[in-house]
Amino acid sequence: MSHDSTAAPDAAARKLSGRRRKEIVAVLLFSGGPIFESSIPLSVFGIDRQDAGVPRYRLLVCAGEEGPLRTTGGLELTAPHGLEAISRAGTVVVPAWRSITSPPPEEALDALRRAHEEGARIVGLCTGAFVLAAAGLLDGRPATTHWMYAPTLAKRYPSVHVDPRELFVDDGDVLTSAGTAAGIDLCLHIVRTDHGNEAAGALARRLVVPPRRSGGQERYLDRSLPEEIGADPLAEVVAWALEHLHEQFDVETLAARAYMSRRTFDRRFRSLTGSAPLQWLITQRVLQAQRLLETSDYSVDEVAGRCGFRSPVALRGHFRRQLGSSPAAYRAAYRARRPQAERAVEAESAPGPVGPPPSVHQEHPGPVPMQTRRTAAAGALGAAALSGEALRERPERPELYVAGRPSLPGQRSAP
């Protein structure tokens, strides 16, 4: 999916200051940053691949603070340039930030602000979005980051419109991506924007990656999130909701269990997750429906009942809005794309029909240990950001990248 950002027209009209060059890309590194994320823009923009039809960029690797810079595995890096080199770049990339809880160096933030004021394109990959947000460059803008950190970004910077469904967001002169591999997606998008589809395709072939990926972050959601979310007292209410998704209850029920008024509960829930509780609840029911469609033989009507939807019609409507597919089509696509050998192994090893854990199948599941409940609640609070109030109908697309999944919402970008 493509998104015409409202900020894009203004961004497109901006011009670089005289000392900056469009072909120069500065990559800003910090100590403690993960080496894989840091290496992505270095590989994309720092290697001469003109023999393959990829236009050459000029790369400046800049230290965002005093070195040496320590990275994954205890490696030490020495950047050839300091912050002063950013003044020559038409694009500045922050590939990652070492901690979502600590503030970036003020000198680096000042350099990013100056670069943006002088017309440079600013890019944040994965947790690099936290650096851009700290510099104030994401205020009032759409942005994304790794789904695991999206609730924290939304909570810490409420003026940022965090959309963790996307692989990347292009808002014209400020761009952000989700975690790790999504950084490659965004870098390819930048090459495509600068030099066209042919150049981006040639680079993708050299990197042995698809030139475009369909789908968003929903498919990668799991049950682990930062402890600061899982330890919140509201997590107890979330744990209860997860255990009772097979029942029909609403947000008023959750507010009552939290001993709060509906208005207070809405405000508290939104401050914690960046999402409205109703949208979170719908998303959890849809995620549960996904699991049952993938792992059980229940009919769509039965799945609707076991996920707390009042009718199969309600399930179909919410499922299509969130995933761009009907439940039946989702199940068919999932089963058709699972490797035949994998299905054969499951059939041999399973004593009975393949399905989710017994507690999911039971009409009245038994008690769940408190530690398990807290872990599940932490993951579910992160999934809140995957719902959002702006869920909208998206067209189905035939192209796929990850085997075993139907097409899901993908990335959005300026034209």
Short mmCIF file of C-alpha atoms in Angstrom, two decimals:
data_model
loop_
_atom_site.label_atom_id
_atom_site.label_comp_id
_atom_site.label_asym_id
_atom_site.label_seq_id
_atom_site.Cartn_x
_atom_site.Cartn_y
_atom_site.Cartn_z
CA MET A 1 0.00 0.00 0.00
CA SER A 2 1.18 3.49 -0.76
CA HIS A 3 0.36 6.50 1.37
CA ASP A 4 0.27 10.08 0.18
CA SER A 5 1.59 11.88 3.22
CA THR A 6 0.23 15.33 3.87
CA ALA A 7 3.75 16.45 4.70
CA ALA A 8 5.19 15.21 1.43
CA PRO A 9 4.27 18.19 -0.79
CA ASP A 10 5.92 20.66 1.58
CA ALA A 11 8.93 18.38 1.94
CA ALA A 12 9.30 18.00 -1.80
CA ALA A 13 9.39 21.79 -2.22
CA ARG A 14 12.30 22.16 0.21
CA LYS A 15 15.77 22.58 -1.22
CA LEU A 16 19.15 21.59 0.15
CA SER A 17 21.40 24.35 1.37
CA GLY A 18 24.36 25.13 -0.86
CA ARG A 19 26.91 23.10 1.09
CA ARG A 20 24.88 19.87 1.09
CA ARG A 21 24.89 17.34 -1.73
CA LYS A 22 22.03 15.00 -2.60
CA GLU A 23 24.33 12.06 -3.32
CA ILE A 24 26.06 12.25 0.08
CA VAL A 25 24.61 9.99 2.77
CA ALA A 26 25.78 10.40 6.37
CA VAL A 27 25.23 7.47 8.75
CA LEU A 28 25.20 8.45 12.43
CA LEU A 29 26.55 5.74 14.75
CA PHE A 30 26.43 5.55 18.53
CA SER A 31 28.10 3.30 21.06
CA GLY A 32 25.94 0.35 22.06
CA GLY A 33 24.09 0.18 18.77
CA PRO A 34 23.44 -3.28 17.27
CA ILE A 35 25.89 -4.06 14.50
CA PHE A 36 23.40 -5.57 12.04
CA GLU A 37 21.11 -2.54 11.96
CA SER A 38 24.16 -0.27 11.79
CA SER A 39 25.60 -2.17 8.83
CA ILE A 40 22.46 -1.95 6.65
CA PRO A 41 22.89 1.65 5.40
CA LEU A 42 26.66 1.12 5.19
CA SER A 43 26.13 -1.78 2.80
CA VAL A 44 23.36 -0.13 0.76
CA PHE A 45 24.97 3.30 0.35
CA GLY A 46 28.68 2.59 0.92
CA ILE A 47 29.53 -0.03 -1.73
CA ASP A 48 30.15 0.84 -5.37
CA ARG A 49 27.78 -1.31 -7.44
CA GLN A 50 27.78 0.76 -10.62
CA ASP A 51 28.71 -2.39 -12.56
CA ALA A 52 25.24 -3.73 -11.65
CA GLY A 53 23.45 -0.56 -12.68
CA VAL A 54 23.17 0.95 -9.19
CA PRO A 55 24.02 4.66 -9.03
CA ARG A 56 26.75 5.42 -6.55
CA TYR A 57 26.26 7.31 -3.31
CA ARG A 58 29.02 8.92 -1.31
CA LEU A 59 28.99 7.59 2.26
CA LEU A 60 30.13 9.45 5.37
CA VAL A 61 30.21 7.37 8.56
CA CYS A 62 29.90 9.74 11.51
CA ALA A 63 30.30 9.19 15.23
CA GLY A 64 27.41 10.64 17.21
CA GLU A 65 29.55 10.75 20.36
CA GLU A 66 33.11 10.23 21.53
CA GLY A 67 34.61 6.89 20.46
CA PRO A 68 35.55 4.18 20.30
CA LEU A 69 32.02 2.97 19.66
CA ARG A 70 31.27 -0.43 21.18
CA THR A 71 28.73 -2.61 19.43
CA THR A 72 27.36 -6.15 19.39
CA GLY A 73 29.76 -8.81 20.64
CA GLY A 74 32.10 -6.28 22.25
CA LEU A 75 33.43 -5.02 18.92
CA GLU A 76 34.89 -1.51 18.86
CA LEU A 77 34.36 0.79 15.89
CA THR A 78 36.16 3.98 14.97
CA ALA A 79 34.15 6.26 12.71
CA PRO A 80 36.20 8.28 10.21
CA HIS A 81 34.06 11.38 10.70
CA GLY A 82 32.44 13.32 13.50
CA LEU A 83 29.23 15.30 13.69
CA GLU A 84 30.70 18.10 11.60
CA ALA A 85 30.56 15.90 8.48
CA ILE A 86 26.77 15.77 8.64
CA SER A 87 26.75 19.35 7.35
CA ARG A 88 27.63 18.04 3.85
CA ALA A 89 24.96 15.32 3.62
CA GLY A 90 21.71 15.41 1.72
CA THR A 91 20.51 12.33 3.63
CA VAL A 92 21.24 11.52 7.27
CA VAL A 93 20.52 8.00 8.56
CA VAL A 94 20.26 7.00 12.21
CA PRO A 95 20.31 3.17 12.00
CA ALA A 96 19.65 2.39 15.65
CA TRP A 97 19.79 3.76 19.17
CA ARG A 98 21.24 1.79 22.07
CA SER A 99 18.40 2.24 24.56
CA ILE A 100 14.80 3.34 24.26
CA THR A 101 14.95 4.59 27.85
CA SER A 102 18.02 6.88 27.66
CA PRO A 103 18.23 10.28 25.94
CA PRO A 104 20.55 10.71 22.93
CA PRO A 105 23.45 13.20 23.14
CA GLU A 106 22.25 16.75 22.74
CA GLU A 107 25.04 17.54 20.27
CA ALA A 108 23.79 14.84 17.94
CA LEU A 109 20.20 16.07 18.25
CA ASP A 110 21.32 19.61 17.39
CA ALA A 111 23.13 18.29 14.30
CA LEU A 112 20.00 16.46 13.15
CA ARG A 113 17.84 19.55 13.65
CA ARG A 114 20.26 21.69 11.63
CA ALA A 115 20.39 19.11 8.87
CA HIS A 116 16.61 19.03 8.65
CA GLU A 117 16.36 22.82 8.66
CA GLU A 118 18.83 22.91 5.76
CA GLY A 119 16.71 20.54 3.67
CA ALA A 120 18.38 17.19 4.37
CA ARG A 121 16.33 13.99 4.35
CA ILE A 122 16.38 12.40 7.82
CA VAL A 123 15.98 8.63 8.21
CA GLY A 124 15.49 6.57 11.37
CA LEU A 125 15.79 2.77 11.18
CA CYS A 126 14.20 0.70 13.95
CA THR A 127 15.01 2.37 17.31
CA GLY A 128 16.62 5.23 15.42
CA ALA A 129 13.07 6.64 15.45
CA PHE A 130 13.60 7.43 19.14
CA VAL A 131 16.51 9.70 18.22
CA LEU A 132 14.42 11.50 15.62
CA ALA A 133 11.58 11.86 18.12
CA ALA A 134 13.94 13.24 20.77
CA ALA A 135 15.10 15.83 18.25
CA GLY A 136 11.47 16.87 17.69
CA LEU A 137 11.55 15.83 14.03
CA LEU A 138 8.58 13.46 14.35
CA ASP A 139 6.21 15.88 16.08
CA GLY A 140 2.83 15.78 14.34
CA ARG A 141 4.09 13.23 11.82
CA PRO A 142 3.31 9.58 11.08
CA ALA A 143 6.15 7.23 12.02
CA THR A 144 6.89 3.63 12.78
CA THR A 145 9.43 1.54 14.68
CA HIS A 146 9.80 -2.07 15.75
CA TRP A 147 6.36 -3.25 16.95
CA MET A 148 7.89 -4.23 20.30
CA TYR A 149 8.91 -0.62 21.02
CA ALA A 150 5.94 1.13 19.41
CA PRO A 151 3.91 1.48 22.65
CA THR A 152 6.91 3.08 24.37
CA LEU A 153 7.44 5.50 21.49
CA ALA A 154 3.76 6.46 21.52
CA LYS A 155 3.73 6.91 25.27
CA ARG A 156 6.96 8.91 25.49
CA TYR A 157 6.24 11.12 22.47
CA PRO A 158 2.44 11.56 22.32
CA SER A 159 2.66 14.10 19.48
CA VAL A 160 4.06 11.40 17.17
CA HIS A 161 1.48 9.42 15.19
CA VAL A 162 2.97 5.97 15.73
CA ASP A 163 1.75 3.33 13.28
CA PRO A 164 3.47 0.01 14.09
CA ARG A 165 1.60 -1.88 11.38
CA GLU A 166 3.92 -0.52 8.71
CA LEU A 167 7.31 -1.80 7.55
CA PHE A 168 8.28 1.79 6.84
CA VAL A 169 6.72 5.23 6.64
CA ASP A 170 7.86 7.88 4.17
CA ASP A 171 6.71 11.32 5.27
CA GLY A 172 8.66 13.19 2.63
CA ASP A 173 11.74 14.59 4.35
CA VAL A 174 11.53 12.31 7.41
CA LEU A 175 11.38 8.53 7.06
CA THR A 176 11.23 5.71 9.62
CA SER A 177 11.25 1.93 9.47
CA ALA A 178 10.41 -1.07 11.61
CA GLY A 179 13.08 -3.41 12.93
CA THR A 180 16.13 -4.96 11.28
CA ALA A 181 15.11 -6.28 7.83
CA ALA A 182 12.61 -3.45 7.42
CA GLY A 183 15.64 -1.16 7.37
CA ILE A 184 16.63 -2.84 4.10
CA ASP A 185 13.11 -2.22 2.78
CA LEU A 186 13.37 1.48 3.56
CA CYS A 187 16.87 1.84 2.12
CA LEU A 188 15.69 0.18 -1.11
CA HIS A 189 12.75 2.58 -1.11
CA ILE A 190 15.16 5.51 -0.88
CA VAL A 191 17.16 4.20 -3.85
CA ARG A 192 13.90 3.70 -5.76
CA THR A 193 12.81 7.26 -4.93
CA ASP A 194 16.16 8.71 -6.02
CA HIS A 195 16.92 6.59 -9.09
CA GLY A 196 13.83 4.58 -10.07
CA ASN A 197 12.61 1.00 -10.01
CA GLU A 198 15.35 -0.40 -12.22
CA ALA A 199 18.14 0.78 -9.92
CA ALA A 200 16.32 -0.46 -6.81
CA GLY A 201 15.66 -3.81 -8.48
CA ALA A 202 19.32 -4.19 -9.43
CA LEU A 203 20.37 -3.45 -5.85
CA ALA A 204 17.82 -5.89 -4.47
CA ARG A 205 19.22 -8.63 -6.69
CA ARG A 206 22.72 -7.95 -5.41
CA LEU A 207 21.47 -8.09 -1.82
CA VAL A 208 19.38 -11.20 -2.60
CA VAL A 209 16.20 -9.66 -1.19
CA PRO A 210 12.82 -8.87 -2.75
CA PRO A 211 12.66 -5.37 -4.25
CA ARG A 212 9.35 -4.79 -2.48
CA ARG A 213 7.74 -6.66 0.39
CA SER A 214 4.01 -6.74 0.88
CA GLY A 215 2.60 -7.08 4.35
CA GLY A 216 3.22 -5.24 7.59
CA GLN A 217 4.43 -6.10 11.07
CA GLU A 218 1.29 -7.92 12.24
CA ARG A 219 2.64 -11.26 11.04
CA TYR A 220 5.70 -10.97 13.30
CA LEU A 221 3.89 -10.22 16.54
CA ASP A 222 4.84 -12.40 19.50
CA ARG A 223 4.49 -12.29 23.27
CA SER A 224 7.50 -10.33 24.48
CA LEU A 225 7.64 -6.63 25.28
CA PRO A 226 9.65 -4.20 27.43
CA GLU A 227 9.25 -4.85 31.16
CA GLU A 228 8.05 -1.31 31.80
CA ILE A 229 4.79 -2.23 30.08
CA GLY A 230 4.33 -5.71 31.48
CA ALA A 231 4.84 -4.50 35.05
CA ASP A 232 2.03 -1.95 34.88
CA PRO A 233 -0.93 -2.72 37.18
CA LEU A 234 -3.25 -2.49 34.19
CA ALA A 235 -1.57 -5.65 32.89
CA GLU A 236 -3.71 -7.67 35.32
CA VAL A 237 -6.86 -6.51 33.56
CA VAL A 238 -5.30 -7.30 30.20
CA ALA A 239 -4.37 -10.79 31.42
CA TRP A 240 -7.98 -11.40 32.44
CA ALA A 241 -9.22 -10.21 29.05
CA LEU A 242 -6.86 -12.57 27.23
CA GLU A 243 -8.08 -15.53 29.28
CA HIS A 244 -11.71 -14.71 28.52
CA LEU A 245 -11.63 -13.77 24.85
CA HIS A 246 -14.10 -16.60 24.23
CA GLU A 247 -16.66 -14.65 26.27
CA GLN A 248 -18.63 -11.62 25.15
CA PHE A 249 -17.57 -8.61 27.19
CA ASP A 250 -16.89 -4.97 26.40
CA VAL A 251 -14.63 -2.13 27.54
CA GLU A 252 -17.08 -1.25 30.33
CA THR A 253 -16.36 -4.69 31.80
CA LEU A 254 -12.62 -4.06 31.71
CA ALA A 255 -13.02 -0.62 33.27
CA ALA A 256 -15.06 -2.13 36.09
CA ARG A 257 -12.39 -4.75 36.75
CA ALA A 258 -9.81 -1.96 36.94
CA TYR A 259 -12.07 -0.06 39.40
CA MET A 260 -12.10 2.94 37.09
CA SER A 261 -14.70 4.96 35.26
CA ARG A 262 -14.86 4.32 31.53
CA ARG A 263 -13.36 7.73 30.82
CA THR A 264 -10.46 7.24 33.25
CA PHE A 265 -9.83 3.74 31.97
CA ASP A 266 -9.75 4.93 28.35
CA ARG A 267 -7.28 7.67 29.20
CA ARG A 268 -5.06 5.37 31.30
CA PHE A 269 -5.10 2.61 28.68
CA ARG A 270 -4.27 5.02 25.87
CA SER A 271 -1.38 6.56 27.81
CA LEU A 272 0.06 3.10 28.39
CA THR A 273 -0.35 1.65 24.90
CA GLY A 274 -1.02 4.52 22.52
CA SER A 275 -4.28 2.84 21.50
CA ALA A 276 -7.95 3.02 22.42
CA PRO A 277 -9.08 0.00 24.49
CA LEU A 278 -11.93 -0.88 22.12
CA GLN A 279 -9.55 -1.17 19.17
CA TRP A 280 -7.15 -3.21 21.29
CA LEU A 281 -9.93 -5.63 22.23
CA ILE A 282 -11.02 -6.03 18.61
CA THR A 283 -7.42 -6.64 17.55
CA GLN A 284 -6.97 -9.32 20.22
CA ARG A 285 -10.09 -11.11 19.04
CA VAL A 286 -8.87 -10.97 15.44
CA LEU A 287 -5.44 -12.30 16.45
CA GLN A 288 -7.14 -15.16 18.30
CA ALA A 289 -9.23 -15.85 15.20
CA GLN A 290 -6.04 -15.98 13.12
CA ARG A 291 -4.56 -18.60 15.41
CA LEU A 292 -7.69 -20.75 15.33
CA LEU A 293 -7.98 -20.48 11.55
CA GLU A 294 -4.34 -21.55 11.22
CA THR A 295 -4.33 -24.39 13.74
CA SER A 296 -7.85 -25.81 14.02
CA ASP A 297 -10.64 -27.17 11.86
CA TYR A 298 -13.37 -25.05 13.44
CA SER A 299 -15.80 -23.47 11.02
CA VAL A 300 -15.76 -19.70 10.65
CA ASP A 301 -18.96 -19.53 12.69
CA GLU A 302 -17.35 -21.54 15.48
CA VAL A 303 -14.22 -19.39 15.37
CA ALA A 304 -16.35 -16.27 15.75
CA GLY A 305 -17.98 -17.68 18.89
CA ARG A 306 -14.70 -18.81 20.41
CA CYS A 307 -13.20 -15.34 19.92
CA GLY A 308 -16.05 -13.43 21.53
CA PHE A 309 -17.57 -11.94 18.39
CA ARG A 310 -21.32 -11.55 18.59
CA SER A 311 -21.78 -13.01 15.11
CA PRO A 312 -19.79 -14.40 12.18
CA VAL A 313 -20.65 -11.20 10.31
CA ALA A 314 -18.83 -9.16 12.96
CA LEU A 315 -15.77 -11.42 12.70
CA ARG A 316 -15.69 -11.16 8.92
CA GLY A 317 -15.96 -7.38 8.98
CA HIS A 318 -13.20 -6.80 11.53
CA PHE A 319 -11.00 -9.51 10.04
CA ARG A 320 -11.17 -7.98 6.57
CA ARG A 321 -10.56 -4.45 7.87
CA GLN A 322 -7.44 -5.50 9.74
CA LEU A 323 -5.97 -8.13 7.42
CA GLY A 324 -7.47 -7.35 4.02
CA SER A 325 -8.90 -10.84 3.63
CA SER A 326 -11.92 -12.86 4.64
CA PRO A 327 -11.41 -15.56 7.33
CA ALA A 328 -12.08 -18.33 4.82
CA ALA A 329 -9.63 -16.91 2.27
CA TYR A 330 -7.03 -16.42 5.01
CA ARG A 331 -7.27 -20.07 6.07
CA ALA A 332 -7.11 -21.31 2.49
CA ALA A 333 -4.06 -19.19 1.69
CA TYR A 334 -2.31 -20.22 4.90
CA ARG A 335 -2.83 -23.93 4.31
CA ALA A 336 -1.98 -23.76 0.61
CA ARG A 337 1.38 -22.14 1.29
CA ARG A 338 2.53 -24.32 4.15
CA PRO A 339 5.24 -26.68 2.88
CA GLN A 340 3.83 -30.14 2.18
CA ALA A 341 6.63 -31.77 4.15
CA GLU A 342 5.79 -29.66 7.19
CA ARG A 343 2.18 -30.80 7.04
CA ALA A 344 3.26 -34.43 6.72
CA VAL A 345 5.54 -34.21 9.75
CA GLU A 346 2.75 -32.68 11.81
CA ALA A 347 0.34 -35.38 10.72
CA GLU A 348 2.77 -38.12 11.78
CA SER A 349 3.67 -36.59 15.13
CA ALA A 350 0.24 -35.36 16.22
CA PRO A 351 -1.94 -37.86 18.11
CA GLY A 352 -5.08 -36.08 16.98
CA PRO A 353 -6.24 -33.13 14.89
CA VAL A 354 -3.77 -30.28 14.75
CA GLY A 355 -4.95 -27.40 16.89
CA PRO A 356 -4.01 -24.77 19.44
CA PRO A 357 -3.26 -25.65 23.08
CA PRO A 358 -6.16 -27.32 24.91
CA SER A 359 -6.88 -24.20 26.92
CA VAL A 360 -7.72 -22.39 23.68
CA HIS A 361 -10.13 -25.12 22.56
CA GLN A 362 -11.96 -25.52 25.85
CA GLU A 363 -15.18 -23.66 26.30
CA HIS A 364 -14.10 -22.87 29.86
CA PRO A 365 -10.31 -22.92 30.02
CA GLY A 366 -8.70 -23.67 33.36
CA PRO A 367 -6.58 -21.30 35.45
CA VAL A 368 -3.39 -19.94 33.90
CA PRO A 369 -0.27 -19.48 36.06
CA MET A 370 0.31 -15.86 37.04
CA GLN A 371 3.71 -15.67 35.33
CA THR A 372 2.18 -16.88 32.07
CA ARG A 373 -0.65 -14.39 32.47
CA ARG A 374 1.79 -11.51 32.94
CA THR A 375 3.86 -12.52 29.91
CA ALA A 376 0.76 -12.78 27.76
CA ALA A 377 -0.50 -9.44 29.04
CA ALA A 378 2.79 -7.76 28.17
CA GLY A 379 2.59 -9.03 24.61
CA ALA A 380 -1.03 -8.04 24.28
CA LEU A 381 -0.35 -4.51 25.42
CA GLY A 382 2.15 -4.23 22.59
CA ALA A 383 -0.42 -5.53 20.17
CA ALA A 384 -2.55 -2.56 21.17
CA ALA A 385 -0.41 -0.36 19.00
CA LEU A 386 -1.10 -2.67 16.09
CA SER A 387 -4.78 -1.80 16.22
CA GLY A 388 -4.96 2.01 16.28
CA GLU A 389 -8.03 4.09 15.69
CA ALA A 390 -7.26 4.54 12.01
CA LEU A 391 -7.83 0.94 10.92
CA ARG A 392 -9.23 1.06 7.45
CA GLU A 393 -10.19 -1.19 4.59
CA ARG A 394 -7.22 -2.19 2.49
CA PRO A 395 -7.29 -3.90 -0.90
CA GLU A 396 -6.17 -7.49 -1.17
CA ARG A 397 -2.92 -8.04 -3.04
CA PRO A 398 -1.76 -11.24 -4.69
CA GLU A 399 1.98 -10.84 -4.13
CA LEU A 400 3.50 -12.53 -1.08
CA TYR A 401 6.90 -12.64 0.56
CA VAL A 402 6.66 -14.78 3.69
CA ALA A 403 5.43 -18.30 3.04
CA GLY A 404 2.39 -19.36 5.00
CA ARG A 405 0.76 -15.95 5.24
CA PRO A 406 -1.80 -14.23 3.05
CA SER A 407 -1.20 -10.70 1.93
CA LEU A 408 -1.44 -8.21 4.79
CA PRO A 409 -1.16 -4.41 5.04
CA GLY A 410 2.36 -3.31 4.14
CA GLN A 411 4.29 -0.11 3.95
CA ARG A 412 3.13 3.35 3.19
CA SER A 413 5.09 6.05 1.52
CA ALA A 414 4.93 9.38 -0.14
CA PRO A 415 4.62 9.25 -3.95
#
